[in-house]
Short mmCIF file of C-alpha atoms and ligand atoms in Angstrom, two decimals:
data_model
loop_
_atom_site.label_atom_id
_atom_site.label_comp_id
_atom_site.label_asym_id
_atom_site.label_seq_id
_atom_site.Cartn_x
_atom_site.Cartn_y
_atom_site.Cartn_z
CA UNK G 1 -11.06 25.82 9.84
CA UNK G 2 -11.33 23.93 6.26
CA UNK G 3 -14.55 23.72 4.49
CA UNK G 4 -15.05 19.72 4.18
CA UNK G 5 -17.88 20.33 1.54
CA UNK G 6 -15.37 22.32 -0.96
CA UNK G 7 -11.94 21.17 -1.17
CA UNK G 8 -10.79 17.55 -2.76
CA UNK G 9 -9.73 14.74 -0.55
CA UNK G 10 -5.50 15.60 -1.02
CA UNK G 11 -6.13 18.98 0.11
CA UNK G 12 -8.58 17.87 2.90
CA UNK G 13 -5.16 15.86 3.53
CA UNK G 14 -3.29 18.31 4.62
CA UNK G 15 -5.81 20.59 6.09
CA UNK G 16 -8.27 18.76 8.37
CA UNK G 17 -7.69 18.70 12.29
CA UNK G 18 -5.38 21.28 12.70
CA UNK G 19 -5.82 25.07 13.32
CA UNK G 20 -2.72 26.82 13.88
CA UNK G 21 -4.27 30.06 14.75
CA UNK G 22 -5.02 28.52 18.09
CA UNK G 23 -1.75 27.46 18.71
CA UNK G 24 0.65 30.15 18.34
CA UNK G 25 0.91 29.82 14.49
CA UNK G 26 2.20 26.27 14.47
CA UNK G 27 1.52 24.02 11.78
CA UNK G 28 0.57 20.69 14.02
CA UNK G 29 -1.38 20.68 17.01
CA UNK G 30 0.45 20.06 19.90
CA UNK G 31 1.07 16.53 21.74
CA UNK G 32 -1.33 17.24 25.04
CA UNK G 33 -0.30 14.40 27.65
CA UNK G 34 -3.10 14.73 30.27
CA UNK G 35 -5.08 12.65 32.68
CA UNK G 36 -6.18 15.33 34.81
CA UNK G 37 -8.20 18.27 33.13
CA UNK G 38 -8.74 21.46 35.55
CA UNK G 39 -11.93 23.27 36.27
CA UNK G 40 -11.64 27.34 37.50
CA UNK G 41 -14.91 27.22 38.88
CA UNK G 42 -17.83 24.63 40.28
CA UNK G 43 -19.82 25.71 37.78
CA UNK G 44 -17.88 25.16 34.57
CA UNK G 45 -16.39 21.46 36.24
CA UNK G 46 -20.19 20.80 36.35
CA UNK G 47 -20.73 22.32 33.03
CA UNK G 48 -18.11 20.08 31.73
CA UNK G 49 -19.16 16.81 33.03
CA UNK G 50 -22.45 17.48 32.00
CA UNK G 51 -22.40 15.75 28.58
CA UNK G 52 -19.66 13.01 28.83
CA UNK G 53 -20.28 11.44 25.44
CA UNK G 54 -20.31 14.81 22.98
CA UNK G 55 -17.76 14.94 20.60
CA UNK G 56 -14.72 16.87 21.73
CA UNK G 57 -15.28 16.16 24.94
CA UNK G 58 -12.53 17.02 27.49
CA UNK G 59 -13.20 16.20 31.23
CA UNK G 60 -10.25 13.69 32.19
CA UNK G 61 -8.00 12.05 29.81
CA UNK G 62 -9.37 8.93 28.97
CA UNK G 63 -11.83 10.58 26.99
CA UNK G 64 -9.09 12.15 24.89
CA UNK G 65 -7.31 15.87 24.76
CA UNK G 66 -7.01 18.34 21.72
CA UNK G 67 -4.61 15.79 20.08
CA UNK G 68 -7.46 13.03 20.23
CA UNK G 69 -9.78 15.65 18.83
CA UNK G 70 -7.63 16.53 15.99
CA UNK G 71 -7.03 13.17 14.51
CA UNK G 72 -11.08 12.30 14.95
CA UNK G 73 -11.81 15.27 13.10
CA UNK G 74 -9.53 14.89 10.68
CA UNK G 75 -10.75 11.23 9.75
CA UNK G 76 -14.45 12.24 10.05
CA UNK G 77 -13.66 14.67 7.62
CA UNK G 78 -11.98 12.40 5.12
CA UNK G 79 -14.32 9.71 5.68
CA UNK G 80 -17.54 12.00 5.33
CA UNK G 81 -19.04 10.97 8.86
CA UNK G 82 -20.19 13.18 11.36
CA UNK G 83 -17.54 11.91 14.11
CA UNK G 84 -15.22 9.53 14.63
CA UNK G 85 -13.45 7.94 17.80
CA UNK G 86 -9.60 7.26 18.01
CA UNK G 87 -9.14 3.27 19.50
CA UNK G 88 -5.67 2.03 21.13
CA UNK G 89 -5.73 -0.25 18.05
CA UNK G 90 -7.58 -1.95 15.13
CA UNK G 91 -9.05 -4.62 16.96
CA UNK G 92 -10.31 -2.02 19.87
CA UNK G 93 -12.18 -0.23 16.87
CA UNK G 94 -14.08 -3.60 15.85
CA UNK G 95 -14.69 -4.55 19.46
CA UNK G 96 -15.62 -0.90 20.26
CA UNK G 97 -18.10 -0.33 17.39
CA UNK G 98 -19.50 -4.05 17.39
CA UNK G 99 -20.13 -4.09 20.88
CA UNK G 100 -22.14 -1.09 20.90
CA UNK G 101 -24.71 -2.54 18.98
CA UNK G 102 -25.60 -6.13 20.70
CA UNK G 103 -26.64 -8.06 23.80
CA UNK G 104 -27.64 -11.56 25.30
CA UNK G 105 -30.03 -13.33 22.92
CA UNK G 106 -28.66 -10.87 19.83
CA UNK G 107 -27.35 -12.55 16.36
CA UNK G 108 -25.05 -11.40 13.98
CA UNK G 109 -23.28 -11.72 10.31
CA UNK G 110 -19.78 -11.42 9.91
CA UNK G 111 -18.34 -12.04 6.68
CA UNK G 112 -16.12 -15.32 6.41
CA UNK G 113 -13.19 -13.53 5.23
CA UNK G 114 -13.11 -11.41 8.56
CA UNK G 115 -9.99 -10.57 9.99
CA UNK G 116 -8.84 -13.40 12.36
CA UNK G 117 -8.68 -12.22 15.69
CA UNK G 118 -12.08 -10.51 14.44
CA UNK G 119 -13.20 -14.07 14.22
CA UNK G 120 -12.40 -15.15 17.62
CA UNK G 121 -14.24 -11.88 19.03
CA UNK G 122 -17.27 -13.61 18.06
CA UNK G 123 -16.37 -16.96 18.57
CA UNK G 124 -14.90 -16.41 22.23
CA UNK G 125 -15.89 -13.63 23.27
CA UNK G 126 -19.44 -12.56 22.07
CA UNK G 127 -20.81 -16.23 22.09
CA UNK G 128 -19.79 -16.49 26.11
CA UNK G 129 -21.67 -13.16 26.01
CA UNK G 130 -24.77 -14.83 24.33
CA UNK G 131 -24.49 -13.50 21.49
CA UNK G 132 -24.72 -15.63 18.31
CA UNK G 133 -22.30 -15.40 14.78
CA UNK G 134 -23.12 -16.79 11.58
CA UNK G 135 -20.53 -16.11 9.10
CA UNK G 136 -21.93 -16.13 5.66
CA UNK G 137 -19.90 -16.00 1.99
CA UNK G 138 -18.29 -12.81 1.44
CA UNK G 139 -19.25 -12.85 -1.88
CA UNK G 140 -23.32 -13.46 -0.89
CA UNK G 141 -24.47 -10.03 -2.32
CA UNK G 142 -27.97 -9.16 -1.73
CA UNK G 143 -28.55 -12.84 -0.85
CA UNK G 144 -27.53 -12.00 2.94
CA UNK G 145 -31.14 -11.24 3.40
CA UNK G 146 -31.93 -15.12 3.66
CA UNK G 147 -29.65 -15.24 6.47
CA UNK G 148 -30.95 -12.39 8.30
CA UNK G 149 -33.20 -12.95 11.51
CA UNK G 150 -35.42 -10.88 13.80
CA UNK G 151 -32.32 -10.76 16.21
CA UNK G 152 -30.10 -9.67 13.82
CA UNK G 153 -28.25 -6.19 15.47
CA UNK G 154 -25.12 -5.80 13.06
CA UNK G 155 -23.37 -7.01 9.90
CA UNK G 156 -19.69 -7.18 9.56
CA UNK G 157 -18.42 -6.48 6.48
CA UNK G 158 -14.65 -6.79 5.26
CA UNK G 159 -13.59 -5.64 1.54
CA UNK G 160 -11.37 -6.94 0.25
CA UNK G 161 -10.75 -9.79 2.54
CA UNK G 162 -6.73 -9.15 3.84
CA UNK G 163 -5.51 -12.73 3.24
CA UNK G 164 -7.79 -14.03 0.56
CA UNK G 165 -8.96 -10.35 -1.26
CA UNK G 166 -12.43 -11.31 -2.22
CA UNK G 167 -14.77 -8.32 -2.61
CA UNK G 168 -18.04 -7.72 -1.38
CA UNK G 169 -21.35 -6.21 -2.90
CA UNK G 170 -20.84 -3.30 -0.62
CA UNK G 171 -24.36 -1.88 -1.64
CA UNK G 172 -26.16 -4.90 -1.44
CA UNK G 173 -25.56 -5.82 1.64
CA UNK G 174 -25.72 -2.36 3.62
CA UNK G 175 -29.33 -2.27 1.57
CA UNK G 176 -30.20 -5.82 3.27
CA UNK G 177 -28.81 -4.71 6.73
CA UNK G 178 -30.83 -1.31 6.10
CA UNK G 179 -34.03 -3.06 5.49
CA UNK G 180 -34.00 -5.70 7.78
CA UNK G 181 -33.03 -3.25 10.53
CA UNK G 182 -29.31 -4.22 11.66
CA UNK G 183 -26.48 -1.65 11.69
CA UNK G 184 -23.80 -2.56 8.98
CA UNK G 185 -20.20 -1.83 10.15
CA UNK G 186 -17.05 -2.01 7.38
CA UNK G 187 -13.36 -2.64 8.16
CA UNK G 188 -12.42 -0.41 5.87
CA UNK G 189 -8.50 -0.85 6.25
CA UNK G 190 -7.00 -2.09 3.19
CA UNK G 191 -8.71 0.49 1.07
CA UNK G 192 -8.72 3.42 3.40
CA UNK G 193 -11.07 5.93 3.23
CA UNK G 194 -8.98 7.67 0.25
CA UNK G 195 -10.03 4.35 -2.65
CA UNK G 196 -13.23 3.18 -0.61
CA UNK G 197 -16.43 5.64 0.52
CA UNK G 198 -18.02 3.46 3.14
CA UNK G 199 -20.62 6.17 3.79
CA UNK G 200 -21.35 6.73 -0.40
CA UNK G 201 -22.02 2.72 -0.81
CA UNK G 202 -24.45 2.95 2.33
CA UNK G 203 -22.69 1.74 5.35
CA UNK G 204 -23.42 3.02 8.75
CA UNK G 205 -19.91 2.50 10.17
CA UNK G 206 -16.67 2.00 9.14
CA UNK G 207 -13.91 0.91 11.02
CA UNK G 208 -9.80 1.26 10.49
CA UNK G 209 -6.87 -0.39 12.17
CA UNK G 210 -5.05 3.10 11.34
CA UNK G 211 -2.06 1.19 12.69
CA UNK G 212 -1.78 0.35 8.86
CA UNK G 213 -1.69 3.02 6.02
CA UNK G 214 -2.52 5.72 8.21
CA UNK G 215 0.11 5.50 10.83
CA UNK G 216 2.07 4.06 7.28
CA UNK G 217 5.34 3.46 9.26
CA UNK G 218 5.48 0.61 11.16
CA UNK G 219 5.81 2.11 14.43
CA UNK G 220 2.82 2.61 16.04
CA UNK G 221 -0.71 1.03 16.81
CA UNK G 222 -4.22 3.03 16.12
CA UNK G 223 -7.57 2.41 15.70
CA UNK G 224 -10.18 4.76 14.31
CA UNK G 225 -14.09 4.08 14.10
CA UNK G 226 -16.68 7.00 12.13
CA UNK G 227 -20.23 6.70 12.29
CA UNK G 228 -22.73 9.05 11.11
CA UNK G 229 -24.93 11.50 13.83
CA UNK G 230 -27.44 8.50 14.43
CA UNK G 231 -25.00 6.00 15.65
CA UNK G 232 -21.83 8.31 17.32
CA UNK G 233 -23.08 8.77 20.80
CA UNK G 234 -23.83 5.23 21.60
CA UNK G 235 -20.32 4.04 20.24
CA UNK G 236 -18.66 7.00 21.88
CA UNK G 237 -20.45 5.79 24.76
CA UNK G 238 -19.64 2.03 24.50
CA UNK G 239 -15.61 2.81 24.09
CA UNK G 240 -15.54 4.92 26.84
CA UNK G 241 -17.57 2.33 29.12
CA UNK G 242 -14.83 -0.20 27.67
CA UNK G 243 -11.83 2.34 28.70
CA UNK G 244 -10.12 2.71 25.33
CA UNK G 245 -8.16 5.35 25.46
CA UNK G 246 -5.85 6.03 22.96
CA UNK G 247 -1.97 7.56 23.84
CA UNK G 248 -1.42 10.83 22.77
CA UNK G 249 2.19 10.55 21.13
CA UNK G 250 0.91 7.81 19.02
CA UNK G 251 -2.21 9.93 18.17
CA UNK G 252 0.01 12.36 17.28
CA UNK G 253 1.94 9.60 14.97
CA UNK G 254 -1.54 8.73 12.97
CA UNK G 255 -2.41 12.24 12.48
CA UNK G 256 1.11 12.96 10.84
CA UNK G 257 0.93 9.79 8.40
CA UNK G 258 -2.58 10.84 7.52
CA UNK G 259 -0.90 14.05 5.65
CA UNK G 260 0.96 12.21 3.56
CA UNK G 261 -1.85 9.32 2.88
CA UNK G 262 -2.70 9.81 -0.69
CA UNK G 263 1.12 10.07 -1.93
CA UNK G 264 2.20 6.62 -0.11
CA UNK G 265 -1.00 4.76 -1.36
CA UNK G 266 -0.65 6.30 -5.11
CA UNK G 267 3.28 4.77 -4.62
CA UNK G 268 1.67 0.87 -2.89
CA UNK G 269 -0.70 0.88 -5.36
CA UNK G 270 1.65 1.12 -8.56
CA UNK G 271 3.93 -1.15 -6.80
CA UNK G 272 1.67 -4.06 -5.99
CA UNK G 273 0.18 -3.88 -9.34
CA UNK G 274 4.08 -3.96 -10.87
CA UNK G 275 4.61 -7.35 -8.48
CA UNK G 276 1.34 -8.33 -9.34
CA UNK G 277 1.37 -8.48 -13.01
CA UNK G 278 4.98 -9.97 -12.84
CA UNK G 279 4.40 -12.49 -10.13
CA UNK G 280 1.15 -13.43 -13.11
CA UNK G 281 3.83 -14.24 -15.55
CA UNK G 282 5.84 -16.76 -13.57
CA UNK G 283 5.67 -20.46 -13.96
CA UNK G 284 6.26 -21.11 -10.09
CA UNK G 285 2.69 -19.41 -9.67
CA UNK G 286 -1.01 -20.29 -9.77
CA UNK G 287 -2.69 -17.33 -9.26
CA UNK G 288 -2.36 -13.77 -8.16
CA UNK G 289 -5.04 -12.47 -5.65
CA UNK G 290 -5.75 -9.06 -6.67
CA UNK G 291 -8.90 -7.35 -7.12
CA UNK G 292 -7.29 -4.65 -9.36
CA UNK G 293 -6.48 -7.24 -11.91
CA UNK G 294 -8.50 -8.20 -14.96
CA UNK G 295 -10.07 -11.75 -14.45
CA UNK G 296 -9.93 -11.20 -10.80
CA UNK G 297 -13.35 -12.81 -9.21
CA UNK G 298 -13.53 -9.22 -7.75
CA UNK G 299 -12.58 -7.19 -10.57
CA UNK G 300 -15.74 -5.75 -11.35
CA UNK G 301 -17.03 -4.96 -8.19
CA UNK G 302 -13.59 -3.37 -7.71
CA UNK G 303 -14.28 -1.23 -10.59
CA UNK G 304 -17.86 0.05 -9.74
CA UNK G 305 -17.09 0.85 -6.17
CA UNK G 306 -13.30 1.15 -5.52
CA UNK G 307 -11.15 4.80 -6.85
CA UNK G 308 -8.07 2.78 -6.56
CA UNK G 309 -5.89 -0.29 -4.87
CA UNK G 310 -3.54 -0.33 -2.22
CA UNK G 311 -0.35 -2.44 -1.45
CA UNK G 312 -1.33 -5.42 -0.25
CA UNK G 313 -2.27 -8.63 -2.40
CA UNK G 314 -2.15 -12.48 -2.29
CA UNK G 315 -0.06 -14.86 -4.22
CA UNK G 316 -0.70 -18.74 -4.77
CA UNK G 317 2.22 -21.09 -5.14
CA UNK G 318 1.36 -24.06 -7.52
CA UNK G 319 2.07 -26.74 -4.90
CA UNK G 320 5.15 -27.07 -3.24
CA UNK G 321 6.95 -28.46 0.02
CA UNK G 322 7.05 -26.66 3.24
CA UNK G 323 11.03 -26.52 2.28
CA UNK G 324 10.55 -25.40 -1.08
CA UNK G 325 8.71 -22.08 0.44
CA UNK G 326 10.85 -21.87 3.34
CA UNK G 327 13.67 -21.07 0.56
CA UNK G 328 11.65 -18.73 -1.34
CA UNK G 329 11.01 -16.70 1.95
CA UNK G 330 14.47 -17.15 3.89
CA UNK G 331 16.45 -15.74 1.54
CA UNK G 332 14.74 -12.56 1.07
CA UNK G 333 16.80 -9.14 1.39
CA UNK G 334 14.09 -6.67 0.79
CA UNK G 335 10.58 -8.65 1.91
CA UNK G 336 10.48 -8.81 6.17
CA UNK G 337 8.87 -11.75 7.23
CA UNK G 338 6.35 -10.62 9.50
CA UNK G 339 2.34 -9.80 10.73
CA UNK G 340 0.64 -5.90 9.63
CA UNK G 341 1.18 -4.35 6.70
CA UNK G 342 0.99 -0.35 5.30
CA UNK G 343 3.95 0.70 6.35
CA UNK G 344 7.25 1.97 3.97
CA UNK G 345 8.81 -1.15 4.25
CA UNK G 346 8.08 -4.54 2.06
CA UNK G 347 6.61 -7.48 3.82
CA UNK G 348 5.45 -11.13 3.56
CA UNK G 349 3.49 -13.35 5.47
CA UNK G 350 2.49 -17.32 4.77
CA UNK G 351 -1.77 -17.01 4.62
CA UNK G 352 -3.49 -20.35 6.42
CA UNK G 353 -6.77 -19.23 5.16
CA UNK G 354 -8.59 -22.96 5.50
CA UNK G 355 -8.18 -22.59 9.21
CA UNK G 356 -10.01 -19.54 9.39
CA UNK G 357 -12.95 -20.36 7.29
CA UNK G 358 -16.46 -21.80 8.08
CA UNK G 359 -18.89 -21.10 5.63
CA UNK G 360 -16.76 -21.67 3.04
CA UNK G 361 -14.38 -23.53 1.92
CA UNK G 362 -10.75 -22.64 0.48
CA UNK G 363 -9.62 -25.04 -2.18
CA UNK G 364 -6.12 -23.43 -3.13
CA UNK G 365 -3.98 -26.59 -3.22
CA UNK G 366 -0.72 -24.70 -2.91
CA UNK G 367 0.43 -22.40 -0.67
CA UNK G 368 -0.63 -18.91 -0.46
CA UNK G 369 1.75 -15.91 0.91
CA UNK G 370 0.50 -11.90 1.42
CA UNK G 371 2.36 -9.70 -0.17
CA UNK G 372 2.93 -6.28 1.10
CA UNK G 373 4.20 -3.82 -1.58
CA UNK G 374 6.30 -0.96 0.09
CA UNK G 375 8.13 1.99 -0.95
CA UNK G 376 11.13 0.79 -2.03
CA UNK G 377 12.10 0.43 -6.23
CA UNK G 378 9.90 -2.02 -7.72
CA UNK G 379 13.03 -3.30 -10.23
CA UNK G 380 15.05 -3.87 -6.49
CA UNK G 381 11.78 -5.55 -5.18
CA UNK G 382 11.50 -7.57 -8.72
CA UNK G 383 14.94 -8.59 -8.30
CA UNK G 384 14.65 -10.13 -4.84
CA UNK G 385 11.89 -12.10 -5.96
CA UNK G 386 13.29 -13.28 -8.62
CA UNK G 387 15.65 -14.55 -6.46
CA UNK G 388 13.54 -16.28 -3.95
CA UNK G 389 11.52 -18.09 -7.05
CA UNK G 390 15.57 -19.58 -8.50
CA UNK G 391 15.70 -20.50 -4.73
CA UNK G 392 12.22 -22.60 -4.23
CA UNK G 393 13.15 -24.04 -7.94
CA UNK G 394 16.35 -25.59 -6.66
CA UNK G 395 14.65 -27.05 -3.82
CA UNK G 396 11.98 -28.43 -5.12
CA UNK G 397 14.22 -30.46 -7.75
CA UNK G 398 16.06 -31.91 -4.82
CA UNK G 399 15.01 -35.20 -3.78
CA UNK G 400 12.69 -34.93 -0.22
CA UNK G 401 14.63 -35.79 2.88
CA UNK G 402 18.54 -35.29 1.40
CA UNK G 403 20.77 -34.18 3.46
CA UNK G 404 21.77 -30.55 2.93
C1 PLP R 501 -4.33 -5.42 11.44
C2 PLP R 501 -5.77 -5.46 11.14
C3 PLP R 501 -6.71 -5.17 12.14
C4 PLP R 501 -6.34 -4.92 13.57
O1 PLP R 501 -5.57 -3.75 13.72
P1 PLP R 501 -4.55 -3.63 14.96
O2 PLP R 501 -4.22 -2.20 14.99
O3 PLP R 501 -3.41 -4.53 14.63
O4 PLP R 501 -5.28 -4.08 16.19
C5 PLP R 501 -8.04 -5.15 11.78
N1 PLP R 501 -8.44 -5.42 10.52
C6 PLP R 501 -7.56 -5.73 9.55
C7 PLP R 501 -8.06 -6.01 8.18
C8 PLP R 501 -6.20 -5.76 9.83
O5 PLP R 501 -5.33 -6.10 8.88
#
């Protein structure tokens, strides 16, 4: 097996999780489908189901096979935590690692900017559960400490935002959640652990919907959560008591877009910076959300603490109908309309970021649509942009309520 401590993160790439000499030679490790795991012996079944939460442990399915083990090795490794644990999805990761850490009478700080359904977690679930949310400014720095209380068990961090891209003193905050004795847990998605070191900025956890860049093709759901030695039991612990259990073939999926990782983000990156700078330049636009970008509110922070940026950015439409966007995003060729992102493919979605926002406010006047650079030629991704922008133009110069 690889060396973690020697070898740079590309060739940790293609090297992590996999031994072939185990496995007849073969390059990947196999696809094990299992519920049932067999004992020879009393002694080693009792052997076996003596330790239930170690890592790599195989006593019945649920709790993962070889393949499971693989693809949490491999993203401990990359990530620089002692273990990680492989969810049926994103959101099973946050719920998974969150839960682990709180109970009746418990408080904690999620950032504003949180994922959505991340939101609801707290709001639905965790308050019926007793357990109290503030959400506080995602750009609050080391000033989270005023908000922090006795009964405060975890704080939720989320860098950049995914619909509004502000960034977050990283540092700071894992300091203030250090000190004051709560557990600070990243989603870490949007930079993966290739442009953003949760564990080298002082975060205890960091979680991935791997459904995203790692998986990187659209066709499959994954979650992946890596702690450090102190907090790995009781999460493995917590997902198992939860039942997560995540399916082997689509292990096998997130495992196989992990090797390729660093060449697909290089490629997002230099693409969403291309439709980035252009979309800047355009008359139909107020302003690009992109931490990457000069004058960005998040620039700097970007700078100090990020190695690079992926796909995935915001763009504000100076204001405009709901007709006038409707033609910029009908007519697209290249762009899918559609939810997720990190896959080959191109994507938008229209952002509603007011509606998911409660200790701040969003004053954007015009609309605001996520971008999703893909693989495809920027000029060909240009050009269909270009497109939709002549489009919205036309409609907006036609008077509101003629008949097409
Ligand atoms: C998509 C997403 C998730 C949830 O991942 P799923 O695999 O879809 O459950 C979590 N966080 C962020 C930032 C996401 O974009």
């Amino acid at each position: 097996m690889v060396n973690k401590k020697v070898y740079k993160t590309d060739t940790l790439l293609g090297h992590l999780g996999r031994d072939p000499a185990a496995n007849h030679g073969v390059v990947n490790p196999p696809v094990y489908h299992a519920s049932t795991l067999l004992s020879g012996t009393l002694a080693a079944f009792r052997d076996k189901r003596r330790d239930p939460f170690d890592k790599g442990h195989t006593s019945y399915g649920r709790m993962g096979t070889p393949t499971t083990f693989a693809l949490e090795d491999a993203a401990a490794g990359l990530d620089g935590g002692y273990g990680a644990i492989a969810t049926p999805n994103g959101m099973a990761a946050i719920v998974g690692a969150v839960s682990a850490f709180v109970a009746q009478g418990d408080h904690i700080l999620v950032s504003d900017s949180v994922y959505q359904p991340n939101r609801r977690f707290c709001e639905d679930f965790l308050a019926r559960m007793g357990v109290e949310t503030t959400f506080y400014d995602p750009r609050i720095g080391a000033g989270i400490t005023q908000l922090m209380r006795p009964k405060t068990k975890v704080i939720f961090l989320e860098s950049p935002g995914s619909h509004s891209f502000e960034v977050q003193d990283v540092p700071a905050i894992a300091a203030a959640a250090r000190a004051g004795g709560a557990v600070s847990i990243i989603d870490n998605s949007w930079a993966t652990p290739l442009y953003f070191r949760p564990f080298s900025h002082g975060v205890d956890i960091s979680v991935y919907a791997a459904t995203k860049y790692i998986v990187g093709h659209a066709d499959a759901m994954m979650g992946l959560i890596v702690t450090g030695e102190a907090h790995y039991r009781r999460v493995r612990r917590n997902t198992a008591v939860l039942g997560y259990s995540a399916a082997p073939d689509d292990v096998y999926l997130a495992l196989r877009g992990l090797r390729t990782l660093s060449v697909r983000l290089a490629r997002h990156q230099e693409t969403g910076f291309t439709l980035a700078r252009w979309l800047q330049g355009r008359p139909e636009v107020a302003r690009v959300l992109h931490p990457g970008l000069p004058g960005d509110p998040g620039h700097e922070i970007w700078r100090r603490d990020f190695a690079g940026a992926s796909g995935l950015f915001g763009v504000v439409f100076t204001p405009c109908s709901e007709a006038a966007l409707a033609a910029f995003i009908d007519g697209l060729e290249l762009f899918g309309l559609g939810a997720s992102w990190g896959g080959y493919e191109s994507l938008v979605m229209p952002s509603d970021i007011t509606a998911s926002r409660s200790a701040t406010t969003w004053d954007e006047p015009g609309p605001t649509l996520r971008i999703h650079a893909g693989l495809e030629d920027p000029e060909d991704l240009i050009a269909d942009l270009a497109a939709g922008l002549a489009r919205m133009t036309k409609a907006k110069a036609q008077p509101t309520g003629a008949s097409p």
